[in-house]
């Protein structure tokens, strides 16, 4: 199996201040662990590329990018909402993050990689069709999924989100697109408190109460995600890979660990081999304890590599 790791140092230029949990340290910790363990040498490494305006418009309103560019400061930090700050380099980093999803998608579709992981920031799954929120500007995984659907051989895709926060942005973008199945596990009630109760055949929300453990998570995925995926038969699978449901993460109250992320990644790969010719693109979302994040990503990548 060939696994491509896509990242860029400039993703670290998006900096909302030393107290903000969505910090450049997140990617630094991931790369440090991958280098220290030697796993980095087993990955096909690529630099992120910028997303184009036309590619952003696949998932977002036509004026979404322009409105963000108008808000971007020349110095200091301004807030798009109470959680989502822009510094002068924020949209440069966001463009690279979204462009990574495009690059990963194209590479997997071309058969140059079996699967790919985008170690990028800012994250994306809270960004709605016309609204940045929750640390997110562009919905990276949604842009990648829409890019895949431009391919004549891709008729149905699935987006699987195991971040501890609900993927309201992804649901907003795809709620009326039956060709896209969105499955999400998330702590509830919890941020962002949007779209958690939506009723659509292609939207599968799987809430977890605070302090849910590994067994609860695994049963939830097996009993809900698997039947939905078997019915949908996706031609390609995308993962919103948030690792903030880890028991050491400061932002939430779910008790998962690295072995749970290894388990769910293997389950997704098994489904992908059955229906999707193994095609999987994974994009980093949350994870705010740098050490727990880095070792969780390591487990995720080892599994993508087939270890």
PDB file of C-alpha atoms in Angstrom:
ATOM      1  CA  UNK A   1       0.000   0.000   0.000  1.00  0.00           C
ATOM      2  CA  UNK A   2       1.152   3.527  -0.792  1.00  0.00           C
ATOM      3  CA  UNK A   3       0.132   6.211   1.684  1.00  0.00           C
ATOM      4  CA  UNK A   4       0.787   9.833   0.824  1.00  0.00           C
ATOM      5  CA  UNK A   5       1.350  12.378   3.594  1.00  0.00           C
ATOM      6  CA  UNK A   6       0.536  15.906   2.468  1.00  0.00           C
ATOM      7  CA  UNK A   7       1.534  18.874   4.613  1.00  0.00           C
ATOM      8  CA  UNK A   8       3.220  22.279   4.498  1.00  0.00           C
ATOM      9  CA  UNK A   9       5.218  24.341   6.977  1.00  0.00           C
ATOM     10  CA  UNK A  10       3.140  27.401   6.081  1.00  0.00           C
ATOM     11  CA  UNK A  11       0.118  25.826   7.764  1.00  0.00           C
ATOM     12  CA  UNK A  12       1.911  26.980  10.923  1.00  0.00           C
ATOM     13  CA  UNK A  13       1.624  30.639   9.912  1.00  0.00           C
ATOM     14  CA  UNK A  14      -2.013  30.668  10.968  1.00  0.00           C
ATOM     15  CA  UNK A  15      -1.539  31.703  14.596  1.00  0.00           C
ATOM     16  CA  UNK A  16      -4.356  32.883  16.839  1.00  0.00           C
ATOM     17  CA  UNK A  17      -2.169  33.517  19.858  1.00  0.00           C
ATOM     18  CA  UNK A  18      -0.420  31.476  22.570  1.00  0.00           C
ATOM     19  CA  UNK A  19      -3.599  30.657  24.482  1.00  0.00           C
ATOM     20  CA  UNK A  20      -5.560  29.345  21.516  1.00  0.00           C
ATOM     21  CA  UNK A  21      -5.894  25.525  21.398  1.00  0.00           C
ATOM     22  CA  UNK A  22      -5.782  25.332  17.574  1.00  0.00           C
ATOM     23  CA  UNK A  23      -2.068  26.053  17.584  1.00  0.00           C
ATOM     24  CA  UNK A  24       0.844  25.535  15.155  1.00  0.00           C
ATOM     25  CA  UNK A  25       2.266  23.204  17.830  1.00  0.00           C
ATOM     26  CA  UNK A  26      -0.261  20.584  16.717  1.00  0.00           C
ATOM     27  CA  UNK A  27       1.456  19.916  13.387  1.00  0.00           C
ATOM     28  CA  UNK A  28       4.917  20.273  14.901  1.00  0.00           C
ATOM     29  CA  UNK A  29       4.107  17.489  17.381  1.00  0.00           C
ATOM     30  CA  UNK A  30       2.819  15.207  14.621  1.00  0.00           C
ATOM     31  CA  UNK A  31       5.925  15.630  12.484  1.00  0.00           C
ATOM     32  CA  UNK A  32       8.209  15.181  15.482  1.00  0.00           C
ATOM     33  CA  UNK A  33       6.644  11.823  16.395  1.00  0.00           C
ATOM     34  CA  UNK A  34       6.624  10.600  12.786  1.00  0.00           C
ATOM     35  CA  UNK A  35      10.309  11.445  12.440  1.00  0.00           C
ATOM     36  CA  UNK A  36      11.303  10.020  15.830  1.00  0.00           C
ATOM     37  CA  UNK A  37       9.527   6.715  15.190  1.00  0.00           C
ATOM     38  CA  UNK A  38      10.836   6.484  11.625  1.00  0.00           C
ATOM     39  CA  UNK A  39       7.330   6.183  10.208  1.00  0.00           C
ATOM     40  CA  UNK A  40       7.953   9.248   8.057  1.00  0.00           C
ATOM     41  CA  UNK A  41      10.339   7.233   5.867  1.00  0.00           C
ATOM     42  CA  UNK A  42       7.519   4.837   4.895  1.00  0.00           C
ATOM     43  CA  UNK A  43       5.259   7.605   3.621  1.00  0.00           C
ATOM     44  CA  UNK A  44       5.132   9.231   0.211  1.00  0.00           C
ATOM     45  CA  UNK A  45       5.573  12.863   1.280  1.00  0.00           C
ATOM     46  CA  UNK A  46       4.209  15.803  -0.698  1.00  0.00           C
ATOM     47  CA  UNK A  47       3.940  19.546  -0.166  1.00  0.00           C
ATOM     48  CA  UNK A  48       0.494  21.093  -0.013  1.00  0.00           C
ATOM     49  CA  UNK A  49      -0.718  23.206  -2.916  1.00  0.00           C
ATOM     50  CA  UNK A  50      -3.122  26.136  -2.895  1.00  0.00           C
ATOM     51  CA  UNK A  51      -6.797  25.649  -3.582  1.00  0.00           C
ATOM     52  CA  UNK A  52      -8.339  27.669  -6.423  1.00  0.00           C
ATOM     53  CA  UNK A  53     -11.413  29.869  -6.183  1.00  0.00           C
ATOM     54  CA  UNK A  54     -13.298  27.494  -8.470  1.00  0.00           C
ATOM     55  CA  UNK A  55     -12.450  24.572  -6.185  1.00  0.00           C
ATOM     56  CA  UNK A  56     -13.640  26.470  -3.092  1.00  0.00           C
ATOM     57  CA  UNK A  57     -16.883  27.212  -4.949  1.00  0.00           C
ATOM     58  CA  UNK A  58     -17.514  23.476  -5.340  1.00  0.00           C
ATOM     59  CA  UNK A  59     -18.532  23.403  -1.661  1.00  0.00           C
ATOM     60  CA  UNK A  60     -19.066  27.031  -0.642  1.00  0.00           C
ATOM     61  CA  UNK A  61     -21.162  30.016  -1.692  1.00  0.00           C
ATOM     62  CA  UNK A  62     -19.684  32.066  -4.510  1.00  0.00           C
ATOM     63  CA  UNK A  63     -18.930  35.007  -2.192  1.00  0.00           C
ATOM     64  CA  UNK A  64     -17.624  32.943   0.742  1.00  0.00           C
ATOM     65  CA  UNK A  65     -13.954  33.324  -0.171  1.00  0.00           C
ATOM     66  CA  UNK A  66     -14.312  37.041  -0.991  1.00  0.00           C
ATOM     67  CA  UNK A  67     -15.975  37.779   2.340  1.00  0.00           C
ATOM     68  CA  UNK A  68     -13.147  36.054   4.182  1.00  0.00           C
ATOM     69  CA  UNK A  69     -10.500  37.917   2.201  1.00  0.00           C
ATOM     70  CA  UNK A  70     -12.194  41.209   3.072  1.00  0.00           C
ATOM     71  CA  UNK A  71     -11.975  40.339   6.786  1.00  0.00           C
ATOM     72  CA  UNK A  72      -8.324  39.287   6.795  1.00  0.00           C
ATOM     73  CA  UNK A  73      -6.231  41.846   8.720  1.00  0.00           C
ATOM     74  CA  UNK A  74      -2.908  43.297   7.590  1.00  0.00           C
ATOM     75  CA  UNK A  75      -1.664  42.988  11.156  1.00  0.00           C
ATOM     76  CA  UNK A  76      -2.882  41.599  14.445  1.00  0.00           C
ATOM     77  CA  UNK A  77      -5.880  39.298  14.839  1.00  0.00           C
ATOM     78  CA  UNK A  78      -9.568  39.812  14.122  1.00  0.00           C
ATOM     79  CA  UNK A  79     -12.436  37.395  14.812  1.00  0.00           C
ATOM     80  CA  UNK A  80     -14.854  36.019  12.238  1.00  0.00           C
ATOM     81  CA  UNK A  81     -16.794  34.668  15.218  1.00  0.00           C
ATOM     82  CA  UNK A  82     -16.010  34.203  18.919  1.00  0.00           C
ATOM     83  CA  UNK A  83     -13.867  31.121  18.200  1.00  0.00           C
ATOM     84  CA  UNK A  84     -12.480  31.765  14.733  1.00  0.00           C
ATOM     85  CA  UNK A  85      -9.694  34.299  14.403  1.00  0.00           C
ATOM     86  CA  UNK A  86      -7.805  35.524  11.349  1.00  0.00           C
ATOM     87  CA  UNK A  87      -4.235  36.778  11.331  1.00  0.00           C
ATOM     88  CA  UNK A  88      -2.502  38.094   8.171  1.00  0.00           C
ATOM     89  CA  UNK A  89      -1.485  34.583   7.053  1.00  0.00           C
ATOM     90  CA  UNK A  90      -4.640  32.683   8.034  1.00  0.00           C
ATOM     91  CA  UNK A  91      -6.180  32.386   4.587  1.00  0.00           C
ATOM     92  CA  UNK A  92      -2.805  31.490   3.075  1.00  0.00           C
ATOM     93  CA  UNK A  93      -2.719  28.516   5.458  1.00  0.00           C
ATOM     94  CA  UNK A  94      -6.401  27.726   4.868  1.00  0.00           C
ATOM     95  CA  UNK A  95      -5.832  27.713   1.116  1.00  0.00           C
ATOM     96  CA  UNK A  96      -3.015  25.180   1.545  1.00  0.00           C
ATOM     97  CA  UNK A  97      -5.180  23.028   3.804  1.00  0.00           C
ATOM     98  CA  UNK A  98      -8.029  22.909   1.292  1.00  0.00           C
ATOM     99  CA  UNK A  99      -5.609  22.474  -1.601  1.00  0.00           C
ATOM    100  CA  UNK A 100      -4.146  19.453   0.173  1.00  0.00           C
ATOM    101  CA  UNK A 101      -7.539  17.740   0.063  1.00  0.00           C
ATOM    102  CA  UNK A 102      -7.716  18.415  -3.686  1.00  0.00           C
ATOM    103  CA  UNK A 103      -4.179  17.092  -4.221  1.00  0.00           C
ATOM    104  CA  UNK A 104      -4.867  13.982  -2.132  1.00  0.00           C
ATOM    105  CA  UNK A 105      -8.119  13.314  -3.990  1.00  0.00           C
ATOM    106  CA  UNK A 106      -6.534  13.656  -7.421  1.00  0.00           C
ATOM    107  CA  UNK A 107      -3.596  11.487  -6.440  1.00  0.00           C
ATOM    108  CA  UNK A 108      -5.776   8.659  -5.137  1.00  0.00           C
ATOM    109  CA  UNK A 109      -8.099   8.863  -8.144  1.00  0.00           C
ATOM    110  CA  UNK A 110      -5.103   8.661 -10.489  1.00  0.00           C
ATOM    111  CA  UNK A 111      -3.940   5.488  -8.734  1.00  0.00           C
ATOM    112  CA  UNK A 112      -0.669   7.105  -7.634  1.00  0.00           C
ATOM    113  CA  UNK A 113      -1.541   6.506  -3.977  1.00  0.00           C
ATOM    114  CA  UNK A 114      -3.700   3.889  -2.306  1.00  0.00           C
ATOM    115  CA  UNK A 115      -4.739   6.445   0.282  1.00  0.00           C
ATOM    116  CA  UNK A 116      -3.611   9.804   1.639  1.00  0.00           C
ATOM    117  CA  UNK A 117      -3.546  11.787   4.861  1.00  0.00           C
ATOM    118  CA  UNK A 118      -3.487  15.585   4.955  1.00  0.00           C
ATOM    119  CA  UNK A 119      -1.660  16.858   8.058  1.00  0.00           C
ATOM    120  CA  UNK A 120      -2.899  20.413   7.710  1.00  0.00           C
ATOM    121  CA  UNK A 121      -4.512  23.249   9.583  1.00  0.00           C
ATOM    122  CA  UNK A 122      -6.745  25.163   9.999  1.00  0.00           C
ATOM    123  CA  UNK A 123      -9.343  22.386  10.171  1.00  0.00           C
ATOM    124  CA  UNK A 124     -12.507  22.541   8.096  1.00  0.00           C
ATOM    125  CA  UNK A 125     -15.517  20.494   9.145  1.00  0.00           C
ATOM    126  CA  UNK A 126     -17.353  23.317  10.961  1.00  0.00           C
ATOM    127  CA  UNK A 127     -17.223  25.645   7.929  1.00  0.00           C
ATOM    128  CA  UNK A 128     -20.716  25.728   6.474  1.00  0.00           C
ATOM    129  CA  UNK A 129     -21.742  26.585   2.917  1.00  0.00           C
ATOM    130  CA  UNK A 130     -21.571  30.301   3.626  1.00  0.00           C
ATOM    131  CA  UNK A 131     -20.258  30.576   7.205  1.00  0.00           C
ATOM    132  CA  UNK A 132     -16.803  30.175   8.776  1.00  0.00           C
ATOM    133  CA  UNK A 133     -16.927  28.954  12.369  1.00  0.00           C
ATOM    134  CA  UNK A 134     -15.297  26.705  14.943  1.00  0.00           C
ATOM    135  CA  UNK A 135     -11.667  27.424  13.921  1.00  0.00           C
ATOM    136  CA  UNK A 136     -12.628  26.620  10.281  1.00  0.00           C
ATOM    137  CA  UNK A 137     -12.630  28.774   7.139  1.00  0.00           C
ATOM    138  CA  UNK A 138     -12.905  26.362   4.206  1.00  0.00           C
ATOM    139  CA  UNK A 139     -14.403  22.897   4.569  1.00  0.00           C
ATOM    140  CA  UNK A 140     -11.375  20.919   3.403  1.00  0.00           C
ATOM    141  CA  UNK A 141     -12.981  17.476   3.312  1.00  0.00           C
ATOM    142  CA  UNK A 142     -16.115  18.775   1.587  1.00  0.00           C
ATOM    143  CA  UNK A 143     -14.008  20.424  -1.115  1.00  0.00           C
ATOM    144  CA  UNK A 144     -12.117  17.155  -1.610  1.00  0.00           C
ATOM    145  CA  UNK A 145     -15.347  15.148  -1.811  1.00  0.00           C
ATOM    146  CA  UNK A 146     -16.826  17.533  -4.357  1.00  0.00           C
ATOM    147  CA  UNK A 147     -13.637  17.302  -6.401  1.00  0.00           C
ATOM    148  CA  UNK A 148     -13.999  13.512  -6.432  1.00  0.00           C
ATOM    149  CA  UNK A 149     -17.563  13.795  -7.710  1.00  0.00           C
ATOM    150  CA  UNK A 150     -16.308  15.681 -10.766  1.00  0.00           C
ATOM    151  CA  UNK A 151     -14.697  12.399 -11.849  1.00  0.00           C
ATOM    152  CA  UNK A 152     -16.817  10.318 -14.237  1.00  0.00           C
ATOM    153  CA  UNK A 153     -16.089   7.141 -12.263  1.00  0.00           C
ATOM    154  CA  UNK A 154     -17.173   8.547  -8.882  1.00  0.00           C
ATOM    155  CA  UNK A 155     -20.935   8.613  -8.363  1.00  0.00           C
ATOM    156  CA  UNK A 156     -21.223   8.234  -4.595  1.00  0.00           C
ATOM    157  CA  UNK A 157     -18.869   9.173  -1.778  1.00  0.00           C
ATOM    158  CA  UNK A 158     -18.943   8.827   1.994  1.00  0.00           C
ATOM    159  CA  UNK A 159     -17.530  11.229   4.568  1.00  0.00           C
ATOM    160  CA  UNK A 160     -16.806   9.608   7.934  1.00  0.00           C
ATOM    161  CA  UNK A 161     -16.155  11.971  10.824  1.00  0.00           C
ATOM    162  CA  UNK A 162     -14.937  10.739  14.227  1.00  0.00           C
ATOM    163  CA  UNK A 163     -14.002  14.163  15.617  1.00  0.00           C
ATOM    164  CA  UNK A 164     -15.480  14.807  19.049  1.00  0.00           C
ATOM    165  CA  UNK A 165     -17.391  17.806  17.662  1.00  0.00           C
ATOM    166  CA  UNK A 166     -20.246  17.369  15.218  1.00  0.00           C
ATOM    167  CA  UNK A 167     -19.463  18.172  11.580  1.00  0.00           C
ATOM    168  CA  UNK A 168     -22.166  20.801  11.172  1.00  0.00           C
ATOM    169  CA  UNK A 169     -20.436  22.374   8.171  1.00  0.00           C
ATOM    170  CA  UNK A 170     -20.173  19.111   6.271  1.00  0.00           C
ATOM    171  CA  UNK A 171     -23.812  18.338   7.017  1.00  0.00           C
ATOM    172  CA  UNK A 172     -24.878  21.814   5.886  1.00  0.00           C
ATOM    173  CA  UNK A 173     -23.041  21.430   2.571  1.00  0.00           C
ATOM    174  CA  UNK A 174     -24.312  17.919   1.788  1.00  0.00           C
ATOM    175  CA  UNK A 175     -27.701  17.716   3.487  1.00  0.00           C
ATOM    176  CA  UNK A 176     -29.483  17.864   0.130  1.00  0.00           C
ATOM    177  CA  UNK A 177     -26.935  15.853  -1.872  1.00  0.00           C
ATOM    178  CA  UNK A 178     -27.955  12.176  -1.583  1.00  0.00           C
ATOM    179  CA  UNK A 179     -24.840  11.060  -3.446  1.00  0.00           C
ATOM    180  CA  UNK A 180     -22.821  11.990  -0.341  1.00  0.00           C
ATOM    181  CA  UNK A 181     -23.274   9.945   2.831  1.00  0.00           C
ATOM    182  CA  UNK A 182     -22.121  11.762   5.979  1.00  0.00           C
ATOM    183  CA  UNK A 183     -21.593   9.655   9.124  1.00  0.00           C
ATOM    184  CA  UNK A 184     -20.505  11.363  12.320  1.00  0.00           C
ATOM    185  CA  UNK A 185     -19.822  10.343  15.915  1.00  0.00           C
ATOM    186  CA  UNK A 186     -19.650  13.230  18.363  1.00  0.00           C
ATOM    187  CA  UNK A 187     -20.157  14.245  21.974  1.00  0.00           C
ATOM    188  CA  UNK A 188     -23.679  15.536  22.569  1.00  0.00           C
ATOM    189  CA  UNK A 189     -24.913  17.929  23.826  1.00  0.00           C
ATOM    190  CA  UNK A 190     -21.814  19.888  22.905  1.00  0.00           C
ATOM    191  CA  UNK A 191     -20.429  22.462  20.501  1.00  0.00           C
ATOM    192  CA  UNK A 192     -21.523  23.402  17.830  1.00  0.00           C
ATOM    193  CA  UNK A 193     -25.161  22.466  18.620  1.00  0.00           C
ATOM    194  CA  UNK A 194     -26.162  22.770  14.956  1.00  0.00           C
ATOM    195  CA  UNK A 195     -27.642  20.086  12.690  1.00  0.00           C
ATOM    196  CA  UNK A 196     -27.319  17.365  15.343  1.00  0.00           C
ATOM    197  CA  UNK A 197     -31.012  16.498  14.961  1.00  0.00           C
ATOM    198  CA  UNK A 198     -31.386  16.878  11.198  1.00  0.00           C
ATOM    199  CA  UNK A 199     -33.371  14.151   9.459  1.00  0.00           C
ATOM    200  CA  UNK A 200     -31.985  13.115   6.073  1.00  0.00           C
ATOM    201  CA  UNK A 201     -31.447   9.676   4.562  1.00  0.00           C
ATOM    202  CA  UNK A 202     -27.819  10.545   3.736  1.00  0.00           C
ATOM    203  CA  UNK A 203     -26.968  12.110   7.111  1.00  0.00           C
ATOM    204  CA  UNK A 204     -26.197   9.693   9.946  1.00  0.00           C
ATOM    205  CA  UNK A 205     -25.627  11.473  13.240  1.00  0.00           C
ATOM    206  CA  UNK A 206     -24.389   9.249  16.083  1.00  0.00           C
ATOM    207  CA  UNK A 207     -24.263  11.295  19.304  1.00  0.00           C
ATOM    208  CA  UNK A 208     -22.310  10.094  22.334  1.00  0.00           C
ATOM    209  CA  UNK A 209     -22.939  11.256  25.898  1.00  0.00           C
ATOM    210  CA  UNK A 210     -20.036  12.710  27.843  1.00  0.00           C
ATOM    211  CA  UNK A 211     -17.629  10.116  29.270  1.00  0.00           C
ATOM    212  CA  UNK A 212     -18.505   7.500  26.634  1.00  0.00           C
ATOM    213  CA  UNK A 213     -15.823   4.835  26.403  1.00  0.00           C
ATOM    214  CA  UNK A 214     -14.201   2.706  23.734  1.00  0.00           C
ATOM    215  CA  UNK A 215     -16.866  -0.002  23.802  1.00  0.00           C
ATOM    216  CA  UNK A 216     -19.682   2.515  23.357  1.00  0.00           C
ATOM    217  CA  UNK A 217     -17.888   4.144  20.404  1.00  0.00           C
ATOM    218  CA  UNK A 218     -17.080   0.869  18.665  1.00  0.00           C
ATOM    219  CA  UNK A 219     -20.611  -0.489  19.073  1.00  0.00           C
ATOM    220  CA  UNK A 220     -22.051   2.773  17.757  1.00  0.00           C
ATOM    221  CA  UNK A 221     -19.888   2.661  14.637  1.00  0.00           C
ATOM    222  CA  UNK A 222     -20.524  -1.028  13.929  1.00  0.00           C
ATOM    223  CA  UNK A 223     -24.289  -0.829  14.434  1.00  0.00           C
ATOM    224  CA  UNK A 224     -24.809   2.434  12.523  1.00  0.00           C
ATOM    225  CA  UNK A 225     -21.987   3.252  10.122  1.00  0.00           C
ATOM    226  CA  UNK A 226     -21.542  -0.235   8.674  1.00  0.00           C
ATOM    227  CA  UNK A 227     -25.147  -0.773   7.502  1.00  0.00           C
ATOM    228  CA  UNK A 228     -25.257   2.752   6.054  1.00  0.00           C
ATOM    229  CA  UNK A 229     -21.998   2.231   4.173  1.00  0.00           C
ATOM    230  CA  UNK A 230     -23.106  -1.168   2.907  1.00  0.00           C
ATOM    231  CA  UNK A 231     -26.301   0.400   1.551  1.00  0.00           C
ATOM    232  CA  UNK A 232     -24.574   3.445   0.047  1.00  0.00           C
ATOM    233  CA  UNK A 233     -21.648   1.564  -1.560  1.00  0.00           C
ATOM    234  CA  UNK A 234     -19.377   4.608  -1.888  1.00  0.00           C
ATOM    235  CA  UNK A 235     -16.951   4.826  -4.792  1.00  0.00           C
ATOM    236  CA  UNK A 236     -14.561   6.758  -2.535  1.00  0.00           C
ATOM    237  CA  UNK A 237     -14.313   7.423   1.199  1.00  0.00           C
ATOM    238  CA  UNK A 238     -13.206  10.590   2.944  1.00  0.00           C
ATOM    239  CA  UNK A 239     -12.309  10.801   6.625  1.00  0.00           C
ATOM    240  CA  UNK A 240     -12.612  13.870   8.803  1.00  0.00           C
ATOM    241  CA  UNK A 241      -9.944  12.677  11.191  1.00  0.00           C
ATOM    242  CA  UNK A 242     -10.355  14.535  14.442  1.00  0.00           C
ATOM    243  CA  UNK A 243      -8.533  13.071  17.426  1.00  0.00           C
ATOM    244  CA  UNK A 244     -10.074  15.200  20.190  1.00  0.00           C
ATOM    245  CA  UNK A 245     -12.231  12.352  21.499  1.00  0.00           C
ATOM    246  CA  UNK A 246      -8.999  11.084  23.092  1.00  0.00           C
ATOM    247  CA  UNK A 247      -9.247  10.778  26.870  1.00  0.00           C
ATOM    248  CA  UNK A 248      -6.288  13.147  27.319  1.00  0.00           C
ATOM    249  CA  UNK A 249      -7.751  15.909  25.145  1.00  0.00           C
ATOM    250  CA  UNK A 250      -8.640  19.074  27.094  1.00  0.00           C
ATOM    251  CA  UNK A 251     -11.522  20.144  24.834  1.00  0.00           C
ATOM    252  CA  UNK A 252     -14.040  17.351  25.470  1.00  0.00           C
ATOM    253  CA  UNK A 253     -15.134  14.412  27.644  1.00  0.00           C
ATOM    254  CA  UNK A 254     -14.928  11.218  25.559  1.00  0.00           C
ATOM    255  CA  UNK A 255     -12.548   8.428  26.560  1.00  0.00           C
ATOM    256  CA  UNK A 256     -10.970   7.034  23.388  1.00  0.00           C
ATOM    257  CA  UNK A 257      -7.300   6.190  22.847  1.00  0.00           C
ATOM    258  CA  UNK A 258      -4.867   5.390  20.040  1.00  0.00           C
ATOM    259  CA  UNK A 259      -6.141   1.829  19.690  1.00  0.00           C
ATOM    260  CA  UNK A 260      -9.660   3.092  19.005  1.00  0.00           C
ATOM    261  CA  UNK A 261      -8.340   5.244  16.167  1.00  0.00           C
ATOM    262  CA  UNK A 262      -6.409   2.262  14.845  1.00  0.00           C
ATOM    263  CA  UNK A 263      -9.590   0.152  15.033  1.00  0.00           C
ATOM    264  CA  UNK A 264     -11.880   2.653  13.259  1.00  0.00           C
ATOM    265  CA  UNK A 265      -9.283   3.275  10.548  1.00  0.00           C
ATOM    266  CA  UNK A 266      -9.061  -0.459   9.871  1.00  0.00           C
ATOM    267  CA  UNK A 267     -12.842  -0.725   9.698  1.00  0.00           C
ATOM    268  CA  UNK A 268     -12.947   2.122   7.167  1.00  0.00           C
ATOM    269  CA  UNK A 269     -10.208   0.508   5.070  1.00  0.00           C
ATOM    270  CA  UNK A 270     -12.114  -2.779   5.051  1.00  0.00           C
ATOM    271  CA  UNK A 271     -15.198  -0.996   3.711  1.00  0.00           C
ATOM    272  CA  UNK A 272     -13.077   0.874   1.156  1.00  0.00           C
ATOM    273  CA  UNK A 273     -11.592  -2.372  -0.148  1.00  0.00           C
ATOM    274  CA  UNK A 274     -15.091  -3.822  -0.554  1.00  0.00           C
ATOM    275  CA  UNK A 275     -16.797  -0.908  -2.298  1.00  0.00           C
ATOM    276  CA  UNK A 276     -14.285   1.828  -3.128  1.00  0.00           C
ATOM    277  CA  UNK A 277     -11.258   0.080  -4.672  1.00  0.00           C
ATOM    278  CA  UNK A 278      -9.435   1.046  -1.478  1.00  0.00           C
ATOM    279  CA  UNK A 279      -9.706   4.773  -2.228  1.00  0.00           C
ATOM    280  CA  UNK A 280      -9.476   6.756   1.017  1.00  0.00           C
ATOM    281  CA  UNK A 281      -8.535  10.371   1.689  1.00  0.00           C
ATOM    282  CA  UNK A 282      -8.160  11.449   5.319  1.00  0.00           C
ATOM    283  CA  UNK A 283      -7.937  15.067   6.452  1.00  0.00           C
ATOM    284  CA  UNK A 284      -6.921  16.246   9.923  1.00  0.00           C
ATOM    285  CA  UNK A 285      -9.576  18.015  11.971  1.00  0.00           C
ATOM    286  CA  UNK A 286      -9.302  18.426  15.761  1.00  0.00           C
ATOM    287  CA  UNK A 287      -6.983  17.164  18.483  1.00  0.00           C
ATOM    288  CA  UNK A 288      -5.705  19.630  21.071  1.00  0.00           C
ATOM    289  CA  UNK A 289      -3.371  17.690  23.324  1.00  0.00           C
ATOM    290  CA  UNK A 290      -0.271  17.715  21.093  1.00  0.00           C
ATOM    291  CA  UNK A 291       1.173  14.466  22.466  1.00  0.00           C
ATOM    292  CA  UNK A 292      -2.103  12.516  22.315  1.00  0.00           C
ATOM    293  CA  UNK A 293      -2.752  13.964  18.856  1.00  0.00           C
ATOM    294  CA  UNK A 294       0.661  12.972  17.523  1.00  0.00           C
ATOM    295  CA  UNK A 295       0.479   9.370  18.724  1.00  0.00           C
ATOM    296  CA  UNK A 296      -3.124   9.041  17.521  1.00  0.00           C
ATOM    297  CA  UNK A 297      -2.088  10.244  14.063  1.00  0.00           C
ATOM    298  CA  UNK A 298       0.779   7.749  14.146  1.00  0.00           C
ATOM    299  CA  UNK A 299      -1.708   4.908  14.798  1.00  0.00           C
ATOM    300  CA  UNK A 300      -3.966   6.222  12.024  1.00  0.00           C
ATOM    301  CA  UNK A 301      -1.093   6.358   9.530  1.00  0.00           C
ATOM    302  CA  UNK A 302       0.277   2.941  10.489  1.00  0.00           C
ATOM    303  CA  UNK A 303      -3.147   1.504   9.736  1.00  0.00           C
ATOM    304  CA  UNK A 304      -3.428   3.368   6.429  1.00  0.00           C
ATOM    305  CA  UNK A 305      -0.052   1.860   5.523  1.00  0.00           C
ATOM    306  CA  UNK A 306      -1.380  -1.610   6.285  1.00  0.00           C
ATOM    307  CA  UNK A 307       0.684  -2.255   9.411  1.00  0.00           C
TER     308      UNK A 307
END
